[in-house]
Coordinates of C-alpha atoms and ligand atoms in Angstrom, one line a residue:
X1 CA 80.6 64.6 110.3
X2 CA 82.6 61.8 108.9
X3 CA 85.4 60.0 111.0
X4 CA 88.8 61.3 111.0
X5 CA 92.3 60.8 112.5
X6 CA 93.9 63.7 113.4
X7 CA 97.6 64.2 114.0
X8 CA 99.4 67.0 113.1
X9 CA 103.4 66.2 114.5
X10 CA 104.7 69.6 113.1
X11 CA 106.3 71.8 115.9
X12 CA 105.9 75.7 115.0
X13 CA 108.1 78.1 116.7
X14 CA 106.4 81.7 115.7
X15 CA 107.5 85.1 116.6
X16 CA 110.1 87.3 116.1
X17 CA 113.5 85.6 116.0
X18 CA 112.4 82.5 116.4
X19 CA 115.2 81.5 113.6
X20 CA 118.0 81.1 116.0
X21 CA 116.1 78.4 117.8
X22 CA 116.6 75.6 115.1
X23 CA 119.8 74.6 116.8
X24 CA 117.0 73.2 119.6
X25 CA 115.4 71.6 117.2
X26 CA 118.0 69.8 115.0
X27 CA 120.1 66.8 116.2
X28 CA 123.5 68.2 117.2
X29 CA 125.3 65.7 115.1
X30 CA 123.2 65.8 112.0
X31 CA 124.7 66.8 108.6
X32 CA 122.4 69.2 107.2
X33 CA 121.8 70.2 103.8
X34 CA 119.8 73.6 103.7
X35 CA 117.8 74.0 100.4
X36 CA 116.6 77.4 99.2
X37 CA 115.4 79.4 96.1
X38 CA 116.6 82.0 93.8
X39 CA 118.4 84.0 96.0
X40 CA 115.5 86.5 98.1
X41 CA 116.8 85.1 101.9
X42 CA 120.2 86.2 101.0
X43 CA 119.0 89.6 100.4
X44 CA 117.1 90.0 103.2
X45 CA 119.5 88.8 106.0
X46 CA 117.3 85.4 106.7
X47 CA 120.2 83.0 104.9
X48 CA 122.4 85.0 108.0
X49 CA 120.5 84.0 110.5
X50 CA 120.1 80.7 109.4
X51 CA 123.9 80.0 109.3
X52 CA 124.2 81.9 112.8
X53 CA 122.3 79.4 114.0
X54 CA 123.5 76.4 112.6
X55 CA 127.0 77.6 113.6
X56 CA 128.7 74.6 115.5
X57 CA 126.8 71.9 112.8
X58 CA 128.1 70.1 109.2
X59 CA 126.5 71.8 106.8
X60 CA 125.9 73.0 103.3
X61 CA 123.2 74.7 101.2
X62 CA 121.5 73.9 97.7
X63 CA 120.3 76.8 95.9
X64 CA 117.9 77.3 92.7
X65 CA 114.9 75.8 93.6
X66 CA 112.5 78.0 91.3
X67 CA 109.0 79.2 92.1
X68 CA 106.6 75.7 91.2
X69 CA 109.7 73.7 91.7
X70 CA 111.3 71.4 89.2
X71 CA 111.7 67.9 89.1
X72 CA 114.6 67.8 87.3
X73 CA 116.5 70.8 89.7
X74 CA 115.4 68.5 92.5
X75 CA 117.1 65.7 91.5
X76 CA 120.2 67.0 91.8
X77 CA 119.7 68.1 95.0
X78 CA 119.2 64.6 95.5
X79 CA 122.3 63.4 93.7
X80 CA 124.5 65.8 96.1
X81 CA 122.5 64.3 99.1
X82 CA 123.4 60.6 98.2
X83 CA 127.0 61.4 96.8
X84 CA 127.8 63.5 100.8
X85 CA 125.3 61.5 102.9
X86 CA 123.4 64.3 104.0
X87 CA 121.0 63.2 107.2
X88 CA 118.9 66.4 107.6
X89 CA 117.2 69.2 105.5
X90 CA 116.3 72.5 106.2
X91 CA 113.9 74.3 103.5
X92 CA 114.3 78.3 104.0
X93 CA 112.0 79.7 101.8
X94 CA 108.4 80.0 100.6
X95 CA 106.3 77.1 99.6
X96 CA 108.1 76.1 96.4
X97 CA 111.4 75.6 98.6
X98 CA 109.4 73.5 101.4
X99 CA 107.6 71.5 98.9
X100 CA 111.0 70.5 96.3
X101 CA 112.4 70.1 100.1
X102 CA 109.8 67.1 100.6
X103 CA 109.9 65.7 97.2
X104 CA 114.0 65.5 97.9
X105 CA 113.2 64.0 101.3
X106 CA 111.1 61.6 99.7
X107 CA 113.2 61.0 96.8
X108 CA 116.6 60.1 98.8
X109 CA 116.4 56.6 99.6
X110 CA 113.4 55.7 97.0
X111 CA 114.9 52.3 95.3
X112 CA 113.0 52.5 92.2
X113 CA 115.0 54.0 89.0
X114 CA 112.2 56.9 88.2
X115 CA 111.5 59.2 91.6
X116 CA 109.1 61.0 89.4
X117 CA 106.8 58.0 89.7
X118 CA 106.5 58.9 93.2
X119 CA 104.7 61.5 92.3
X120 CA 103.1 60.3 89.3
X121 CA 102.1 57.3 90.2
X122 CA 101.9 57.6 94.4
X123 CA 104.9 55.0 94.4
X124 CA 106.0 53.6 97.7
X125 CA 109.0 54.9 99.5
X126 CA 110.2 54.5 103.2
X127 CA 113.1 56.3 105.3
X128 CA 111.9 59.6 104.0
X129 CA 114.8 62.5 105.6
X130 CA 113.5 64.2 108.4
X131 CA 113.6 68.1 107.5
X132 CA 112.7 71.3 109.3
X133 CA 111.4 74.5 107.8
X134 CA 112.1 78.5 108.2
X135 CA 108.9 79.9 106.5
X136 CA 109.5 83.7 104.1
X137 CA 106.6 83.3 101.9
X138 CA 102.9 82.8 104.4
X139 CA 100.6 81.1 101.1
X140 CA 100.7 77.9 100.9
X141 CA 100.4 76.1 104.2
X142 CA 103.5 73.4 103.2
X143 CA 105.2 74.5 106.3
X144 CA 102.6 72.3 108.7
X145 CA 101.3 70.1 106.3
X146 CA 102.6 66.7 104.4
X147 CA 101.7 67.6 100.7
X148 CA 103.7 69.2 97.7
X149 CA 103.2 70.0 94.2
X150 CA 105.9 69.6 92.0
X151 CA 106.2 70.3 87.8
X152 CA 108.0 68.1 85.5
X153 CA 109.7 70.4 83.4
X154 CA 110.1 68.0 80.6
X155 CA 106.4 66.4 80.3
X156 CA 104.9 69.9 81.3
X157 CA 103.1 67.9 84.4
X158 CA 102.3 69.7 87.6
X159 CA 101.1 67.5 90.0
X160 CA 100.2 67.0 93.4
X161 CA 101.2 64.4 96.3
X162 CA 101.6 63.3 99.8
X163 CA 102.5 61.4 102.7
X164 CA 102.5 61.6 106.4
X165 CA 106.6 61.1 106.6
X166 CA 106.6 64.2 104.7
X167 CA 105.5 66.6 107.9
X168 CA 108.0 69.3 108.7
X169 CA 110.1 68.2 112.0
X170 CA 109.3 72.0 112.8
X171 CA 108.9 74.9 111.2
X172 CA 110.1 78.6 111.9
X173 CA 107.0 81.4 111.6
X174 CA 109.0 84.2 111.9
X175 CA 106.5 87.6 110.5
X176 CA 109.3 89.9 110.2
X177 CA 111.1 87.6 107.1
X178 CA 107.8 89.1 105.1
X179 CA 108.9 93.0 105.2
X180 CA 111.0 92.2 102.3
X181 CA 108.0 90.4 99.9
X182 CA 106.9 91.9 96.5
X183 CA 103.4 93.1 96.8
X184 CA 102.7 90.5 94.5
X185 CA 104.1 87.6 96.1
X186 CA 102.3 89.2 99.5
X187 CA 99.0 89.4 97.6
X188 CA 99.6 85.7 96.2
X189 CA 99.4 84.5 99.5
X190 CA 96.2 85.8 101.0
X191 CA 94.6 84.6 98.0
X192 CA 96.3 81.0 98.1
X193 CA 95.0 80.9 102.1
X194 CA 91.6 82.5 101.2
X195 CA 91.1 79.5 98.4
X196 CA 92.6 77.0 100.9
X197 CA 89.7 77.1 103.2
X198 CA 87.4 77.6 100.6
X199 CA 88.4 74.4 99.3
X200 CA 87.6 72.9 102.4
X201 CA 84.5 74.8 103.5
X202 CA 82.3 75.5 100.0
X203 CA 80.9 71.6 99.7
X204 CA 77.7 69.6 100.8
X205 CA 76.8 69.7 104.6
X206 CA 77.7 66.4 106.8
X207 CA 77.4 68.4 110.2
X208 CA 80.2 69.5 110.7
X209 CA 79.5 73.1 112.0
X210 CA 82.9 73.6 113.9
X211 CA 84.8 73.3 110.8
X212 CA 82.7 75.9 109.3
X213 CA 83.1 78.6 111.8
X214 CA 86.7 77.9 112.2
X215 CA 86.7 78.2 108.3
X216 CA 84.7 81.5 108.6
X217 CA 86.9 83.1 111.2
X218 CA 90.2 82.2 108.7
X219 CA 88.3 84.0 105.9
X220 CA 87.4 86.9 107.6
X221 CA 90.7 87.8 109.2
X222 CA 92.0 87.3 105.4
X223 CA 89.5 90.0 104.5
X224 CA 89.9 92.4 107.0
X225 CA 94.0 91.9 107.3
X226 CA 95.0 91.1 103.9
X227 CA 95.2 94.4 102.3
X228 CA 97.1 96.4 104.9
X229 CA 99.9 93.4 104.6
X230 CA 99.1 93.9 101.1
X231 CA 100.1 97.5 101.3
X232 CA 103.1 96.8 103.7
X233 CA 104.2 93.5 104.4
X234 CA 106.6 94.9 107.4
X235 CA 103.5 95.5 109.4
X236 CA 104.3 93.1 111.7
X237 CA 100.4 92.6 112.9
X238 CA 99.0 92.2 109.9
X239 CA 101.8 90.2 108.7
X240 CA 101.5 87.7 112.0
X241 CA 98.0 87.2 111.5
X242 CA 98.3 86.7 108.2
X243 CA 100.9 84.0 108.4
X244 CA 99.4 81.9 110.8
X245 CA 96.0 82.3 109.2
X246 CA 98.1 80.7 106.4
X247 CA 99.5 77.9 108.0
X248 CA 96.0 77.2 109.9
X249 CA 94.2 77.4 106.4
X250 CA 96.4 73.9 105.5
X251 CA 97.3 72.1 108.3
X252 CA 94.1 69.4 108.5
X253 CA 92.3 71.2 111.3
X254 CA 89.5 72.8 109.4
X255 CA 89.6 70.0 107.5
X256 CA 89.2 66.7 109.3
X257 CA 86.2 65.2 109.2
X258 CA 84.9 67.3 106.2
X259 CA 84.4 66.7 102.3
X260 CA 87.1 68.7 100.5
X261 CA 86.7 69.8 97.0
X262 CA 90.1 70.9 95.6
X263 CA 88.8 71.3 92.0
X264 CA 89.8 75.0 91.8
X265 CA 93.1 74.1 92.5
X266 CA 93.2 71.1 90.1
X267 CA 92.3 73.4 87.2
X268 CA 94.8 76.1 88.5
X269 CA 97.4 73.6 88.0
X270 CA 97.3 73.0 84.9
X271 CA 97.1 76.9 84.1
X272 CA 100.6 77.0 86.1
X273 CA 101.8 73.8 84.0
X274 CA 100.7 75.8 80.5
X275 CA 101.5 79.0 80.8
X276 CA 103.7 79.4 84.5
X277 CA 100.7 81.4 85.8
X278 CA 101.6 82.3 89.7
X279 CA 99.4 79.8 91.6
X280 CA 97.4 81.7 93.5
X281 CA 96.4 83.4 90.2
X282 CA 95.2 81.0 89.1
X283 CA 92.9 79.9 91.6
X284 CA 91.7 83.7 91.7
X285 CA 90.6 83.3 87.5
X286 CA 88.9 79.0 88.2
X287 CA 87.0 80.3 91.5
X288 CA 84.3 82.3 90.3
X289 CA 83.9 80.2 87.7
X290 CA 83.1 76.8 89.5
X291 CA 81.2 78.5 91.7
X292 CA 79.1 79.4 88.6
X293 CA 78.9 75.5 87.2
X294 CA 78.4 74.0 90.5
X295 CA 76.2 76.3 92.0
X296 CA 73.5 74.2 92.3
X297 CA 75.2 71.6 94.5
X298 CA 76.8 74.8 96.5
X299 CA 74.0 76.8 96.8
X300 CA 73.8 77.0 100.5
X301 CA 77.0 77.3 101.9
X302 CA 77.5 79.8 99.1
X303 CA 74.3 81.7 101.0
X304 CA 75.9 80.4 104.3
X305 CA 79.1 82.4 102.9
X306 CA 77.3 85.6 102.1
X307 CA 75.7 85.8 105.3
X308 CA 78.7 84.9 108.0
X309 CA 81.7 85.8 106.1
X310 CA 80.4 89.3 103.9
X311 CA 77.9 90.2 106.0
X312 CA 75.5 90.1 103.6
X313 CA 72.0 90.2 105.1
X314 CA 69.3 91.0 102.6
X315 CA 67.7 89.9 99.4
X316 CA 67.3 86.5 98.1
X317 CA 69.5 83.4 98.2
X318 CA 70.3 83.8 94.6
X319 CA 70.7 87.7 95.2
X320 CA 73.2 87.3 98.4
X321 CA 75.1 84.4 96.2
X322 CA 75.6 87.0 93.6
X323 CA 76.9 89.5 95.7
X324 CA 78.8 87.7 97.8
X325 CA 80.4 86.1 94.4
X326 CA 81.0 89.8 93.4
X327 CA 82.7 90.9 96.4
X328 CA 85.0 87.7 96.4
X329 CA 86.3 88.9 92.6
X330 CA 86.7 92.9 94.3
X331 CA 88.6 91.5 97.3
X332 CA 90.8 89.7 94.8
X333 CA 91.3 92.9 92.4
X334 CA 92.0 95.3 95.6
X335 CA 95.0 93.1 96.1
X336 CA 96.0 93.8 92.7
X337 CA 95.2 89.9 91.2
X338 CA 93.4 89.7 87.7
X339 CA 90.7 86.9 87.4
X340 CA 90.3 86.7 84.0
X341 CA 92.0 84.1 81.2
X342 CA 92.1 87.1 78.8
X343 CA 93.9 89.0 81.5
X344 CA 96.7 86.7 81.3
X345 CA 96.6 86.2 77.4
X346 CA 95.3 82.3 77.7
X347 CA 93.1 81.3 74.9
X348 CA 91.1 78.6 73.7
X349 CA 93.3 76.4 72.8
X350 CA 94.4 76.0 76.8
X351 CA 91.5 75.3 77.6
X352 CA 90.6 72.5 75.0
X353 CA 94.4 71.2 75.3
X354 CA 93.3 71.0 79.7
X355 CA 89.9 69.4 78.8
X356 CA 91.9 67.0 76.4
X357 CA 94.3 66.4 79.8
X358 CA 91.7 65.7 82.0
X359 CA 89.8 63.0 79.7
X360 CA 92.4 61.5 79.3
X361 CA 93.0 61.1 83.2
X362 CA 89.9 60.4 83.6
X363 CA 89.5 63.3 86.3
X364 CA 86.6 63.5 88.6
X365 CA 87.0 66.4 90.9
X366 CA 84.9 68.6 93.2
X367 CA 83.4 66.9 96.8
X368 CA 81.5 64.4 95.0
X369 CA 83.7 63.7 91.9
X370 CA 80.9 66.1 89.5
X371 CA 83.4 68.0 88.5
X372 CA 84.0 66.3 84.9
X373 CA 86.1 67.8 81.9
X374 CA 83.1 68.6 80.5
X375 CA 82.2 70.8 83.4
X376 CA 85.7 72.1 83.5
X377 CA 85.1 73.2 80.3
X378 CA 82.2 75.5 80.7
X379 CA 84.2 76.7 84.0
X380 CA 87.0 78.1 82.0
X381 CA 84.9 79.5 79.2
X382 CA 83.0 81.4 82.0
X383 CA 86.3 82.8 83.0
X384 CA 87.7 83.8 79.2
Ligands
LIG1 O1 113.2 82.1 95.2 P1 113.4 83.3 96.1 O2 114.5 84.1 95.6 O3 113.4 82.9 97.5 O4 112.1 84.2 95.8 C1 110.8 83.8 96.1 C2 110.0 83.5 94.8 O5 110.5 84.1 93.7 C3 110.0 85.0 96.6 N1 110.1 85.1 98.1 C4 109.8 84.2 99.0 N2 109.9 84.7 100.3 C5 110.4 86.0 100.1 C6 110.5 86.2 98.7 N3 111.0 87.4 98.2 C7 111.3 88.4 99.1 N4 111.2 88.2 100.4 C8 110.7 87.0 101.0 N5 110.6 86.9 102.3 O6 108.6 84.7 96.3 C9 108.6 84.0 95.1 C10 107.6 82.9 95.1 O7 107.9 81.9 96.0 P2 107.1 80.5 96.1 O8 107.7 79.7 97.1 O9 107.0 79.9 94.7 O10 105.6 81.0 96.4 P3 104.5 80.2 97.3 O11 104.9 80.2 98.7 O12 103.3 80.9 96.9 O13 104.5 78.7 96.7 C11 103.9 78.3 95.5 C12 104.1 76.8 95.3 O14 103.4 76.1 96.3 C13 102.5 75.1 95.7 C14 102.1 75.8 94.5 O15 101.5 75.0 93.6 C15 103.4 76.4 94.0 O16 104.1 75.5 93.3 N6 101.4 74.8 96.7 C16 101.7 73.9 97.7 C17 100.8 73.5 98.6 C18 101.1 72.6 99.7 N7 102.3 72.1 99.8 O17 100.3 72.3 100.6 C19 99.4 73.9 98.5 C20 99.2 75.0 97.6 O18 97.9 74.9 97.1 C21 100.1 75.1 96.4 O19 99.6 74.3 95.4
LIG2 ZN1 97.0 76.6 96.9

């Protein structure tokens, strides 16, 4: 196992109305903006709660933060924030509002005159605003972690980054905010969770055995609870276990001490930056595929895989990797995802255009950097 710090500061209140506990959580005297998306929390009585329980503090709220959140809407988020000296943040929503909510903590009190270069090219910047979060979306695993992606609407860019001021003071894991989801958005998380620790678990063996079996016990309560909060997100067990399956899949725990490959999710990205695929679609049409190109160097946690997490007991290796492969795609199609670039009407010229991309960048992804564009390549033409 290799070495690794660990320190996760990230307080998570979970259960049912846990929302009107912030006020324990926020500085009394703060002046806090609360940041939000296209308008779901309002619907569903969370932006109520929220302003019950910040009843007695300075506050306002900034809207419009879309799904794969904008640069250019953040910024004026951060405008408002310097303009009214704004101390405190509260991101109510899913995983595009938390992660636009760190890129405007980050962005605040960054000196340089181009904030996207914080992203683009890791930029240093201090005195990041401390913000808490009230979770409505379980996917993504931004609610107890210190990364975000953000897309440059202009430049067409999605791209990742991070830093440990960007933790969440605390964040809110309320399960009853899901009864409201889309089916869709429901089904994008477990797959976004399911991919998370696949990320993190499908690589070369150091040791580290722990990780593994944590990883396995994340990916089978995703299998065996995901398509009854599929089918009814208001199920308040499902929906609980889901949720903190979520945050668990993200938070460094299964991670420390392990190599991480990530490439799936590279490749999604630019899917999402091409074509405004959901994310977790995204990583439902690349998965199958790497596991295809970089079987070889998988080939026995993929067997590892079929064994502990589908049960998958007879046959040969290459026969349980198949299967196990197979039932990965059905578990993915039961929640109603397509894995297929035709599916979503991306051609060719995606994929050369992301090849091109990644050349140029000079990408080397997967666990030990094998993952070239010309690999990429043959991953997205198995997936066409
Ligand atoms: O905007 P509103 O009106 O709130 O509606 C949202 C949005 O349209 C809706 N929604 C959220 N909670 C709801 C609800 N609708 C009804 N009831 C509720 N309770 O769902 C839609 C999608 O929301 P979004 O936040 O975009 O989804 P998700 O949580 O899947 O986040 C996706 C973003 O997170 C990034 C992705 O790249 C993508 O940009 N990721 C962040 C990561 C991280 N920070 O660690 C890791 C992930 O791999 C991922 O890349
Ligand atoms: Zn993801």
């Amino acid at each position: 196992m290799d070495n690794f710090n660990f320190h996760n500061p990230t307080k998570i209140l979970f259960g049912k109305g846990k929302i009107a506990d912030i006020s324990k959580e926020i500085p009394k005297q703060s002046k806090v903006l609360v940041t939000f998306g296209g308008g779901s929390i309002k619907k569903n009585g969370v932006y109520d709660q929220v302003k019950d329980a910040l009843s007695g503090y300075s506050w306002y709220s900034f809207g419009g933060i879309e799904p794969n959140p904008r640069y250019e809407t953040l910024m004026k988020a951060v405008e408002k924030i310097r303009e009214e000296n704004f101390d405190y943040l509260l991101a109510v929503g899913g995983g595009s509002v938390i992660d636009g909510t760190k890129f405007i903590a980050a962005a605040v009190n960054y000196e340089g005159d181009d904030p996207w270069q914080i992203i683009k090219s890791r930029a240093k910047f201090s005195d990041a605003l401390p913000f808490g979060s009230v979770l409505t979306l379980p996917a993504t695993g931004s609610e107890m972690n210190a990364g975000a992606v953000v897309t440059h609407g202009a430049t067409q860019e999605k791209l990742p980054f991070g830093n440990p001021q960007l933790y969440p003071k605390f964040s809110v894991l309320d399960p009853t905010v899901t009864a409201t989801l889309p089916e869709k958005q429901a089904a994008n998380g477990v797959v976004d969770a399911f991919v998370h620790v696949i990320e993190q678990y499908m690589n070369y063996d150091n040791g580290y055995r722990l990780q593994q079996y944590f990883a396995e016990s994340i990916l089978k309560t995703l299998i065996e609870k995901g398509p009854a909060y599929y089918k009814d997100p208001s199920d308040y067990e499902s929906a609980a276990n889901i949720m903190w399956c979520s945050t668990m899949a993200l938070n460094g725990l299964i991670g420390a001490g392990v190599p991480q490959d990530w490439s799936t999710h590279m490749i999604g990205h630019e899917l999402t930056a091409f074509h405004e695929i959901d994310h977790a679609r995204t990583l439902a049409i690349v998965l199958p595929g790497t596991w295809k190109v970089m079987r070889e160097q998988k080939k026995e946690r993929l067997v590892q895989y079929a064994e502990n997490v589908w049960d998958i007991r007879q046959g040969s290796e290459e026969e349980k990797i198949e299967q196990a492969v197979e039932k990965t795609e059905q578990f993915f199609h039961a929640l109603g995802i397509k894995t297929r670039l035709s599916d979503y009407n991306v051609g060719n010229d995606t994929v050369g255009k992301i090849v091109e991309r990644m050349s140029q960048r000079n990408w080397k992804l997967g666990e030990s950097g094998l993952v070239t564009p010309d690999k990429v390549k043959l991953i997205l033409e198995a997936r066409a």
